[in-house]
Amino acid sequence: GTGATPVLPDYLKVGSENGLSGLSPTDPRLDPAKFNTNFDKGPIYQVIRANKAGTDWYDALTETNPLQNHTIGFRGGNDNAKYYAGISYYDERGTVINTNVQRYSLRLNSEFKVKETVRFGQNFQFTFRENPNIGFGPASENAILFALTINPLIPVYDEGGGFAGTTAQGFNNSTNTVAQRIRSKGNRGFGSGIFGNLYTEVDFLQHFTFRSSFGGNFGFFQNRFLNYRTYENSENVGSYTFGEGGGNTGGWTWTNTVKYNQVFGNHNVNFIGGIESIADSYFRFLSGQGLNPFTINPSYLTITNTDASGRAVNSGGNPLVKLFSQFGKVDYTYDDRYLFSGTLRRDGASVFGENDQYGIFPAVSAGWRITEEDFLNDVSWLNELKIRGGWGKMGNARISPNNQQNTAGSGSALGYDISGNNTSTASGLALTGLGNPNAKWEENTTINIGFDGTLIKNKLDIIFDWYTRKTKDLLFRDNLPATVGSATRPFVNIASMENSGVDLMITYKGKASNFRYEADFIITKYKNEITKVSDGTDFFDVGFTNRIGGGVVRNVKGQPISTFFGYQVLGLFQDASDVSKSATQDGAAPGRFKYADINTDGKIDDKDRTFIGNPNPDFTYGFNARFIYGNFDLEGLFYGVAGGEVMNFTKWFLDFYPSFAGIGKSTRVLNAWTPTNTNTDVPKFENVSNFSTNGVLNSYYIEKGSYFRMRSLKLGYTFPPATLRKFHLDKLRFFLQGTNLFTITKYTGTDPAVSGVDTNFGVDVGNYPVNRQVLFGLSIGL
């Protein structure tokens, strides 16, 4: 504006969604006569900086934030009555702005002895939690990806103090992710839960104990969000969208058991049998949203205050999943030398049809404490050795309670002008889910063999396990023909797979005078293999992105689950001669990807796709060390992953110009192929999108996921009892701890520890990295 009172844009007005707290339009610091072209030092920028303190203004997506965790517990009682009460508060502010985990908890436990043979008690816990997030799952395009892709020429704020963005030509459609996170400050997700149980124990007939326990859980969740109208982007949002929702969850468990314990000379027998009823997985929700509320003040935001023509409401949920089990277990020991255990369960689940509701699952195990035998009496270096093995079956019924029935629903796309007047529509229903009444229990059969050994005067412990687990009648959503439409596929028993592996833990401990130490080394190795998919096919594909035609993981017989599937890159075409002598390939040209001709037919097409990566690691390992000297203790925890691949799909956005022209690009492109820079694996940086550039999924995106990480380093001091008695204290200890202090890896993404489920395991589309933390703790006992 001009004159003494400048006309401020909306984003600087007091009370606007991006307004400056306490800033008046007549503030003398906004006198245009005092403006200068150097915004970094100009008066308006200084006003913004001064007003950012304590408000929702930020200069960057990430920041260093505090973490706090406090617990107070009270316990007491005598032989006839005991109690514990505890309250705790946890608050962790995320590395990404306006993300956090905040939790309040209350615990109440008690036990009472009516007389020597009768006891009853309860356990109760209440938790309230808030946990907003940055995206919609491990493979979703989230705030971290947006920060990686926005053009670095774009600042957070423009010269007027508003958000900068991609409005200018040539910057494509990246989002100012700092603006996005600032605007999400008022978005909230809350959850509270109550769970606990009541129990009674009665001893009778000298060797028997009856126990009845009834427990349950009830949860309530609520969320609300406001998506802002934007002005700074090339693809602006034209309306405010406000939505909120809530719901509840619940379930209960009732268990009744009889336990028998008796010793007959060298024979020790324990038996437990019982029945259990479970009602679980109930939830209901109701949500709604609307456009352009008359105010965006959080205190007055409601769906009622939105434009009536744009409102929508949704509801849904699951009925209770009911389980009923009968079980028995016997443990037998002879002379503390020979050990046997047997279990038999009969489990029923309401998610299956009447003829398939029940499954029978037995298990047996045996052990031999061999060091109790006379022939090892003279082996002084072997203190104890137990050899053990087991076999057992388990069932899985974790599927939707609606799996048996077809389901239908309505929507805005299901209207039809049945009268033919072209003036109105009648709402309709469509199939939203397909049912499968023939689903049955998934079975997992496990064989385990191992030993526990203690050697060298009890200084060295070795625990070893070998196992194999075979799963048959795997419950999975099978692929269906496109003619079925968009209805949700049912769970069917279509596949089988096998997991096998070894676990080894070695512990060495010792002491010298006032110094004690203990070190653990742990290694785990497993192999996963799909042994059957279905009678009609040996594989099925699952897409994890809508980019490049839908990147896929392939689940196929003979391979691990969720194997990456695409074209194997041999290198880059170096010149025209290289192109002409290679297999025919669409878009082939110098500097572009050269793919392997897997079927050797002289042309590259979808028949040449192959397995380009396995997200399962070769093995994982850990090393933990503890040292105690006097009242000081030091503990270090290390963890490592060897082998396994990660799909760094951020490369599709960052390494190819036409993926999103004008967005930020990786420094890798500085080493892109040119006629004078041919010793590189980074393709030519050009504005061309085709089969040989960024058009298909290939091994360029696959990276080794090995890493070694220091998970924790903790130094503590415990004050001696003699000192504490002077201050009427029972315990006083403090510690200083650092977590995730360093990670050694060659992975070029944000974090090689990429999570996910079987459809996107190991896929990185902006992975939230682990936080490095420095903690100080204090424990006081009165």
mmCIF file of N, CA and C in Angstrom, residues 595-666:
data_model
loop_
_atom_site.group_PDB
_atom_site.id
_atom_site.type_symbol
_atom_site.label_atom_id
_atom_site.label_comp_id
_atom_site.label_asym_id
_atom_site.label_seq_id
_atom_site.Cartn_x
_atom_site.Cartn_y
_atom_site.Cartn_z
ATOM 1 N N TYR A 595 18.750 -52.616 -20.688
ATOM 2 C CA TYR A 595 18.169 -53.678 -19.890
ATOM 3 C C TYR A 595 18.646 -55.052 -20.360
ATOM 4 N N ALA A 596 18.613 -55.995 -19.431
ATOM 5 C CA ALA A 596 19.023 -57.364 -19.733
ATOM 6 C C ALA A 596 17.935 -58.077 -20.533
ATOM 7 N N ASP A 597 18.349 -58.792 -21.563
ATOM 8 C CA ASP A 597 17.441 -59.596 -22.382
ATOM 9 C C ASP A 597 17.300 -60.964 -21.704
ATOM 10 N N ILE A 598 16.395 -61.062 -20.757
ATOM 11 C CA ILE A 598 16.301 -62.249 -19.908
ATOM 12 C C ILE A 598 15.939 -63.489 -20.714
ATOM 13 N N ASN A 599 14.998 -63.361 -21.660
ATOM 14 C CA ASN A 599 14.597 -64.545 -22.427
ATOM 15 C C ASN A 599 15.353 -64.700 -23.741
ATOM 16 N N THR A 600 16.364 -63.850 -23.951
ATOM 17 C CA THR A 600 17.289 -63.932 -25.102
ATOM 18 C C THR A 600 16.570 -64.012 -26.447
ATOM 19 N N ASP A 601 15.461 -63.260 -26.607
ATOM 20 C CA ASP A 601 14.771 -63.269 -27.892
ATOM 21 C C ASP A 601 15.136 -62.056 -28.743
ATOM 22 N N GLY A 602 16.091 -61.255 -28.277
ATOM 23 C CA GLY A 602 16.570 -60.137 -29.067
ATOM 24 C C GLY A 602 15.778 -58.862 -28.930
ATOM 25 N N LYS A 603 14.745 -58.850 -28.121
ATOM 26 C CA LYS A 603 13.983 -57.625 -27.884
ATOM 27 C C LYS A 603 13.614 -57.540 -26.398
ATOM 28 N N ILE A 604 13.530 -56.302 -25.929
ATOM 29 C CA ILE A 604 13.215 -56.066 -24.527
ATOM 30 C C ILE A 604 11.741 -55.700 -24.419
ATOM 31 N N ASP A 605 10.978 -56.524 -23.686
ATOM 32 C CA ASP A 605 9.570 -56.233 -23.422
ATOM 33 C C ASP A 605 9.234 -56.771 -22.039
ATOM 34 N N ASP A 606 7.940 -56.818 -21.691
ATOM 35 C CA ASP A 606 7.572 -57.202 -20.329
ATOM 36 C C ASP A 606 7.937 -58.642 -19.999
ATOM 37 N N LYS A 607 8.267 -59.450 -20.993
ATOM 38 C CA LYS A 607 8.703 -60.824 -20.721
ATOM 39 C C LYS A 607 10.121 -60.851 -20.161
ATOM 40 N N ASP A 608 10.819 -59.713 -20.220
ATOM 41 C CA ASP A 608 12.185 -59.650 -19.700
ATOM 42 C C ASP A 608 12.250 -59.096 -18.276
ATOM 43 N N ARG A 609 11.108 -58.846 -17.674
ATOM 44 C CA ARG A 609 11.127 -58.449 -16.274
ATOM 45 C C ARG A 609 11.601 -59.620 -15.410
ATOM 46 N N THR A 610 12.277 -59.308 -14.343
ATOM 47 C CA THR A 610 12.860 -60.343 -13.495
ATOM 48 C C THR A 610 12.900 -59.851 -12.058
ATOM 49 N N PHE A 611 13.430 -60.673 -11.188
ATOM 50 C CA PHE A 611 13.512 -60.311 -9.772
ATOM 51 C C PHE A 611 14.751 -59.450 -9.564
ATOM 52 N N ILE A 612 14.530 -58.228 -9.101
ATOM 53 C CA ILE A 612 15.627 -57.264 -9.012
ATOM 54 C C ILE A 612 16.000 -56.921 -7.571
ATOM 55 N N GLY A 613 15.332 -57.515 -6.600
ATOM 56 C CA GLY A 613 15.703 -57.221 -5.220
ATOM 57 C C GLY A 613 14.861 -57.979 -4.231
ATOM 58 N N ASN A 614 15.447 -58.268 -3.085
ATOM 59 C CA ASN A 614 14.790 -58.997 -2.007
ATOM 60 C C ASN A 614 14.892 -58.159 -0.733
ATOM 61 N N PRO A 615 13.770 -57.697 -0.178
ATOM 62 C CA PRO A 615 13.848 -56.843 1.008
ATOM 63 C C PRO A 615 14.225 -57.578 2.286
ATOM 64 N N ASN A 616 14.217 -58.905 2.257
ATOM 65 C CA ASN A 616 14.571 -59.680 3.446
ATOM 66 C C ASN A 616 16.086 -59.674 3.629
ATOM 67 N N PRO A 617 16.597 -59.351 4.820
ATOM 68 C CA PRO A 617 18.048 -59.316 5.025
ATOM 69 C C PRO A 617 18.654 -60.711 5.036
ATOM 70 N N ASP A 618 19.971 -60.765 4.761
ATOM 71 C CA ASP A 618 20.684 -62.047 4.875
ATOM 72 C C ASP A 618 20.729 -62.493 6.334
ATOM 73 N N PHE A 619 21.028 -61.570 7.223
ATOM 74 C CA PHE A 619 20.972 -61.845 8.660
ATOM 75 C C PHE A 619 21.008 -60.519 9.415
ATOM 76 N N THR A 620 20.569 -60.566 10.661
ATOM 77 C CA THR A 620 20.660 -59.409 11.548
ATOM 78 C C THR A 620 21.508 -59.802 12.750
ATOM 79 N N TYR A 621 22.093 -58.814 13.394
ATOM 80 C CA TYR A 621 22.970 -59.111 14.522
ATOM 81 C C TYR A 621 22.938 -57.951 15.513
ATOM 82 N N GLY A 622 23.325 -58.265 16.719
ATOM 83 C CA GLY A 622 23.366 -57.248 17.760
ATOM 84 C C GLY A 622 24.502 -57.523 18.727
ATOM 85 N N PHE A 623 24.984 -56.459 19.328
ATOM 86 C CA PHE A 623 26.036 -56.577 20.337
ATOM 87 C C PHE A 623 25.685 -55.637 21.485
ATOM 88 N N ASN A 624 25.604 -56.203 22.682
ATOM 89 C CA ASN A 624 25.274 -55.434 23.872
ATOM 90 C C ASN A 624 26.366 -55.657 24.909
ATOM 91 N N ALA A 625 26.815 -54.589 25.538
ATOM 92 C CA ALA A 625 27.870 -54.685 26.549
ATOM 93 C C ALA A 625 27.465 -53.871 27.768
ATOM 94 N N ARG A 626 27.694 -54.430 28.957
ATOM 95 C CA ARG A 626 27.398 -53.756 30.217
ATOM 96 C C ARG A 626 28.610 -53.846 31.128
ATOM 97 N N PHE A 627 28.962 -52.702 31.717
ATOM 98 C CA PHE A 627 30.105 -52.628 32.629
ATOM 99 C C PHE A 627 29.650 -51.947 33.912
ATOM 100 N N ILE A 628 30.038 -52.514 35.035
ATOM 101 C CA ILE A 628 29.681 -51.949 36.342
ATOM 102 C C ILE A 628 30.962 -51.814 37.162
ATOM 103 N N TYR A 629 31.219 -50.601 37.597
ATOM 104 C CA TYR A 629 32.375 -50.353 38.457
ATOM 105 C C TYR A 629 31.891 -49.531 39.644
ATOM 106 N N GLY A 630 31.906 -50.169 40.803
ATOM 107 C CA GLY A 630 31.396 -49.478 41.979
ATOM 108 C C GLY A 630 29.923 -49.156 41.787
ATOM 109 N N ASN A 631 29.593 -47.885 41.896
ATOM 110 C CA ASN A 631 28.211 -47.446 41.717
ATOM 111 C C ASN A 631 27.931 -46.934 40.305
ATOM 112 N N PHE A 632 28.933 -47.002 39.434
ATOM 113 C CA PHE A 632 28.759 -46.556 38.058
ATOM 114 C C PHE A 632 28.413 -47.756 37.165
ATOM 115 N N ASP A 633 27.596 -47.516 36.154
ATOM 116 C CA ASP A 633 27.312 -48.544 35.161
ATOM 117 C C ASP A 633 27.284 -47.908 33.773
ATOM 118 N N LEU A 634 27.763 -48.657 32.796
ATOM 119 C CA LEU A 634 27.824 -48.210 31.417
ATOM 120 C C LEU A 634 27.279 -49.319 30.531
ATOM 121 N N GLU A 635 26.351 -48.957 29.636
ATOM 122 C CA GLU A 635 25.737 -49.958 28.770
ATOM 123 C C GLU A 635 25.673 -49.430 27.338
ATOM 124 N N GLY A 636 26.077 -50.268 26.392
ATOM 125 C CA GLY A 636 26.002 -49.926 24.977
ATOM 126 C C GLY A 636 25.254 -50.984 24.205
ATOM 127 N N LEU A 637 24.318 -50.568 23.341
ATOM 128 C CA LEU A 637 23.527 -51.477 22.533
ATOM 129 C C LEU A 637 23.752 -51.156 21.061
ATOM 130 N N PHE A 638 24.132 -52.160 20.287
ATOM 131 C CA PHE A 638 24.412 -51.985 18.865
ATOM 132 C C PHE A 638 23.559 -52.979 18.080
ATOM 133 N N TYR A 639 23.159 -52.566 16.866
ATOM 134 C CA TYR A 639 22.321 -53.432 16.043
ATOM 135 C C TYR A 639 22.746 -53.285 14.592
ATOM 136 N N GLY A 640 22.707 -54.403 13.869
ATOM 137 C CA GLY A 640 23.114 -54.350 12.473
ATOM 138 C C GLY A 640 22.260 -55.237 11.587
ATOM 139 N N VAL A 641 22.187 -54.864 10.329
ATOM 140 C CA VAL A 641 21.490 -55.641 9.306
ATOM 141 C C VAL A 641 22.453 -55.847 8.148
ATOM 142 N N ALA A 642 22.602 -57.094 7.735
ATOM 143 C CA ALA A 642 23.488 -57.424 6.617
ATOM 144 C C ALA A 642 22.648 -57.937 5.457
ATOM 145 N N GLY A 643 22.850 -57.342 4.278
ATOM 146 C CA GLY A 643 22.118 -57.773 3.108
ATOM 147 C C GLY A 643 20.700 -57.232 3.090
ATOM 148 N N GLY A 644 19.946 -57.678 2.127
ATOM 149 C CA GLY A 644 18.597 -57.164 1.936
ATOM 150 C C GLY A 644 18.630 -55.870 1.145
ATOM 151 N N GLU A 645 17.663 -55.696 0.278
ATOM 152 C CA GLU A 645 17.624 -54.512 -0.565
ATOM 153 C C GLU A 645 16.489 -53.586 -0.163
ATOM 154 N N VAL A 646 16.690 -52.303 -0.460
ATOM 155 C CA VAL A 646 15.674 -51.275 -0.265
ATOM 156 C C VAL A 646 15.377 -50.650 -1.621
ATOM 157 N N MET A 647 14.094 -50.438 -1.916
ATOM 158 C CA MET A 647 13.734 -49.721 -3.126
ATOM 159 C C MET A 647 13.648 -48.231 -2.791
ATOM 160 N N ASN A 648 14.657 -47.492 -3.205
ATOM 161 C CA ASN A 648 14.704 -46.051 -2.959
ATOM 162 C C ASN A 648 13.918 -45.354 -4.072
ATOM 163 N N PHE A 649 12.599 -45.309 -3.907
ATOM 164 C CA PHE A 649 11.761 -44.774 -4.977
ATOM 165 C C PHE A 649 11.794 -43.255 -5.026
ATOM 166 N N THR A 650 12.443 -42.602 -4.061
ATOM 167 C CA THR A 650 12.622 -41.149 -4.168
ATOM 168 C C THR A 650 13.488 -40.808 -5.382
ATOM 169 N N LYS A 651 14.296 -41.756 -5.871
ATOM 170 C CA LYS A 651 15.118 -41.495 -7.049
ATOM 171 C C LYS A 651 14.259 -41.165 -8.268
ATOM 172 N N TRP A 652 13.064 -41.736 -8.353
ATOM 173 C CA TRP A 652 12.215 -41.453 -9.504
ATOM 174 C C TRP A 652 11.863 -39.966 -9.548
ATOM 175 N N PHE A 653 11.677 -39.350 -8.408
ATOM 176 C CA PHE A 653 11.363 -37.928 -8.345
ATOM 177 C C PHE A 653 12.617 -37.072 -8.503
ATOM 178 N N LEU A 654 13.750 -37.529 -7.959
ATOM 179 C CA LEU A 654 14.919 -36.675 -7.791
ATOM 180 C C LEU A 654 15.955 -36.799 -8.895
ATOM 181 N N ASP A 655 15.946 -37.890 -9.671
ATOM 182 C CA ASP A 655 17.032 -38.137 -10.624
ATOM 183 C C ASP A 655 16.618 -37.988 -12.088
ATOM 184 N N PHE A 656 15.340 -37.712 -12.350
ATOM 185 C CA PHE A 656 14.868 -37.629 -13.734
ATOM 186 C C PHE A 656 14.117 -36.309 -13.922
ATOM 187 N N TYR A 657 14.538 -35.523 -14.881
ATOM 188 C CA TYR A 657 13.917 -34.215 -15.086
ATOM 189 C C TYR A 657 12.421 -34.315 -15.414
ATOM 190 N N PRO A 658 11.981 -35.199 -16.321
ATOM 191 C CA PRO A 658 10.564 -35.183 -16.711
ATOM 192 C C PRO A 658 9.627 -35.806 -15.681
ATOM 193 N N SER A 659 10.133 -36.476 -14.647
ATOM 194 C CA SER A 659 9.217 -37.016 -13.637
ATOM 195 C C SER A 659 8.338 -35.894 -13.115
ATOM 196 N N PHE A 660 8.986 -34.800 -12.691
ATOM 197 C CA PHE A 660 8.307 -33.554 -12.360
ATOM 198 C C PHE A 660 9.281 -32.440 -12.708
ATOM 199 N N ALA A 661 9.125 -31.890 -13.904
ATOM 200 C CA ALA A 661 10.062 -30.867 -14.360
ATOM 201 C C ALA A 661 10.005 -29.657 -13.440
ATOM 202 N N GLY A 662 11.192 -29.170 -13.067
ATOM 203 C CA GLY A 662 11.262 -27.956 -12.273
ATOM 204 C C GLY A 662 11.341 -28.175 -10.782
ATOM 205 N N ILE A 663 11.174 -29.412 -10.302
ATOM 206 C CA ILE A 663 11.281 -29.650 -8.865
ATOM 207 C C ILE A 663 12.744 -29.836 -8.484
ATOM 208 N N GLY A 664 13.003 -29.926 -7.199
ATOM 209 C CA GLY A 664 14.361 -30.139 -6.736
ATOM 210 C C GLY A 664 14.899 -31.481 -7.189
ATOM 211 N N LYS A 665 16.176 -31.526 -7.490
ATOM 212 C CA LYS A 665 16.800 -32.754 -7.962
ATOM 213 C C LYS A 665 17.983 -33.121 -7.080
ATOM 214 N N SER A 666 18.335 -34.395 -7.111
ATOM 215 C CA SER A 666 19.439 -34.898 -6.308
ATOM 216 C C SER A 666 20.781 -34.421 -6.853
#
